[in-house]
Amino acid sequence: MRILEAESYEKMSAIAAGIIGGQVLLKPDCVLGLATGSSPIGTYEELVKSCKAGVLDFSQVRTVNLDEYCGLFPESPQSYRWFMDHHLFDHVNIRKENTFLPNGTAPDIGAEAKRYEKLIDSLGGIDLQLLGIGHNGHIGFNEPTDSFPRYVHQVDLTESTIRANSRLFDRIEDVPKKAITMGIGTIMKAARILLIAGEDKKDIIQRAMYGEITPAVPASVLQLHRDVTVITCKK
Ligand code: GLP
């Protein structure tokens, strides 16, 4: 595991975008696993700049996102589909039909989970997975629990995640209580993993990267992956 400490959020974003951009240059039709949240916004801004400058070409890139809220339609500004369109897809030359997220409004979420897991495999697996981390150590929406979930599945969000994510909703009651997420096994199958964490995540990064490997701190499983880069930032 490589752990880099950037001087600032801007530098962390530039380094992360450099790693993702390198992946796209080396394999133009790569499969990128993408994340939402405040952490990757700066990274996406840098990728947009590089694409507009003609340095990066997303025309053959395929993307799969980690997770989606249950019950939110893609048009909802709080949905992760909206987030991805708004922060990345609408501003680069990616083909929308090559961008995938789990469908949080599928009538049968169990069947949707199976479909999404198969879809990732059918694309040839994830070349590089970008991750953020929750204050409780969640990755994607894999909340602390007593075993590592293997496949894409539905989760009940914890109170702390609902509270943390309520900043993006008008009222805390509007935050969905359930989500559909890649499992820990799905994430661990990615060839390379890149985790970015703001300075407010110092404590959980310390526990996850140097502490006991336990499903009570889901990100701790990354210690077992053979190619993980973690970028933190000082401020
Ligand atoms: C959400 C997402 C996670 C993300 C986490 C941290 O719960 N499902 O994928 O890593 O929030 O978000 P932030 O970067 O805003 O702190």
Coordinates of N, CA, C and O in Angstrom, one line a residue, residues 18-20 23 26 44 52 54 56 77 89 101 103 105 108-109 118 132 137 160 209 227:
G18 N -4.1 12.8 -11.8 CA -2.9 12.3 -12.6 C -2.9 10.8 -12.7 O -2.6 10.2 -13.7
I19 N -3.2 10.1 -11.6 CA -3.2 8.6 -11.6 C -4.4 8.1 -12.5 O -4.2 7.2 -13.3
I20 N -5.5 8.7 -12.4 CA -6.7 8.3 -13.2 C -6.4 8.6 -14.7 O -6.6 7.8 -15.6
Q23 N -4.1 6.1 -16.2 CA -4.8 4.9 -16.5 C -5.5 5.0 -17.9 O -5.4 4.1 -18.7
L26 N -2.9 4.9 -20.7 CA -2.3 3.6 -20.9 C -3.3 2.6 -21.5 O -2.9 1.7 -22.3
Y44 N -12.5 15.3 -10.2 CA -13.3 15.3 -11.4 C -13.0 16.7 -12.1 O -12.9 16.7 -13.4
K52 N -10.7 18.9 -21.6 CA -10.9 20.1 -22.4 C -9.6 20.6 -23.0 O -9.6 21.2 -24.1
G54 N -7.4 18.7 -24.2 CA -7.1 17.7 -25.3 C -6.0 16.7 -24.8 O -5.5 16.0 -25.6
L56 N -6.6 14.3 -22.3 CA -7.3 13.0 -22.1 C -8.5 12.9 -23.0 O -9.2 13.8 -23.3
P77 N -31.6 15.8 -8.0 CA -30.2 16.4 -7.8 C -29.5 15.7 -6.7 O -28.3 15.9 -6.6
F89 N -19.5 13.6 -16.2 CA -19.8 13.0 -17.5 C -20.3 14.1 -18.5 O -20.0 14.0 -19.7
L101 N -24.4 3.0 -13.4 CA -24.6 3.1 -11.9 C -25.7 2.1 -11.6 O -26.5 1.7 -12.5
N103 N -29.2 0.8 -10.4 CA -30.5 1.5 -10.6 C -31.2 1.4 -9.2 O -31.8 0.3 -8.8
T105 N -34.0 2.6 -8.4 CA -35.4 2.6 -8.5 C -35.9 1.3 -9.1 O -37.1 1.2 -9.5
D108 N -37.1 -4.6 -8.2 CA -36.6 -5.7 -7.5 C -35.1 -5.5 -7.3 O -34.3 -5.7 -8.1
I109 N -34.7 -4.9 -6.1 CA -33.3 -4.5 -5.8 C -32.4 -5.7 -5.8 O -31.2 -5.6 -6.2
K118 N -22.9 -8.7 -12.4 CA -22.6 -9.4 -13.7 C -22.2 -8.4 -14.7 O -21.3 -8.7 -15.5
G132 N -13.8 7.1 -1.8 CA -13.7 8.0 -0.7 C -13.9 7.1 0.5 O -13.9 5.9 0.4
G137 N -15.6 4.6 8.4 CA -14.8 3.6 7.6 C -15.6 3.0 6.5 O -15.0 2.0 5.9
S160 N -25.3 7.6 11.4 CA -24.2 8.5 11.2 C -24.1 8.9 9.7 O -23.8 10.0 9.4
M209 N -6.0 1.9 7.9 CA -4.8 1.5 7.2 C -3.8 0.9 8.1 O -3.0 0.1 7.7
D227 N -2.7 -3.7 -4.7 CA -2.3 -2.4 -5.3 C -3.3 -1.3 -4.9 O -4.2 -0.9 -5.6

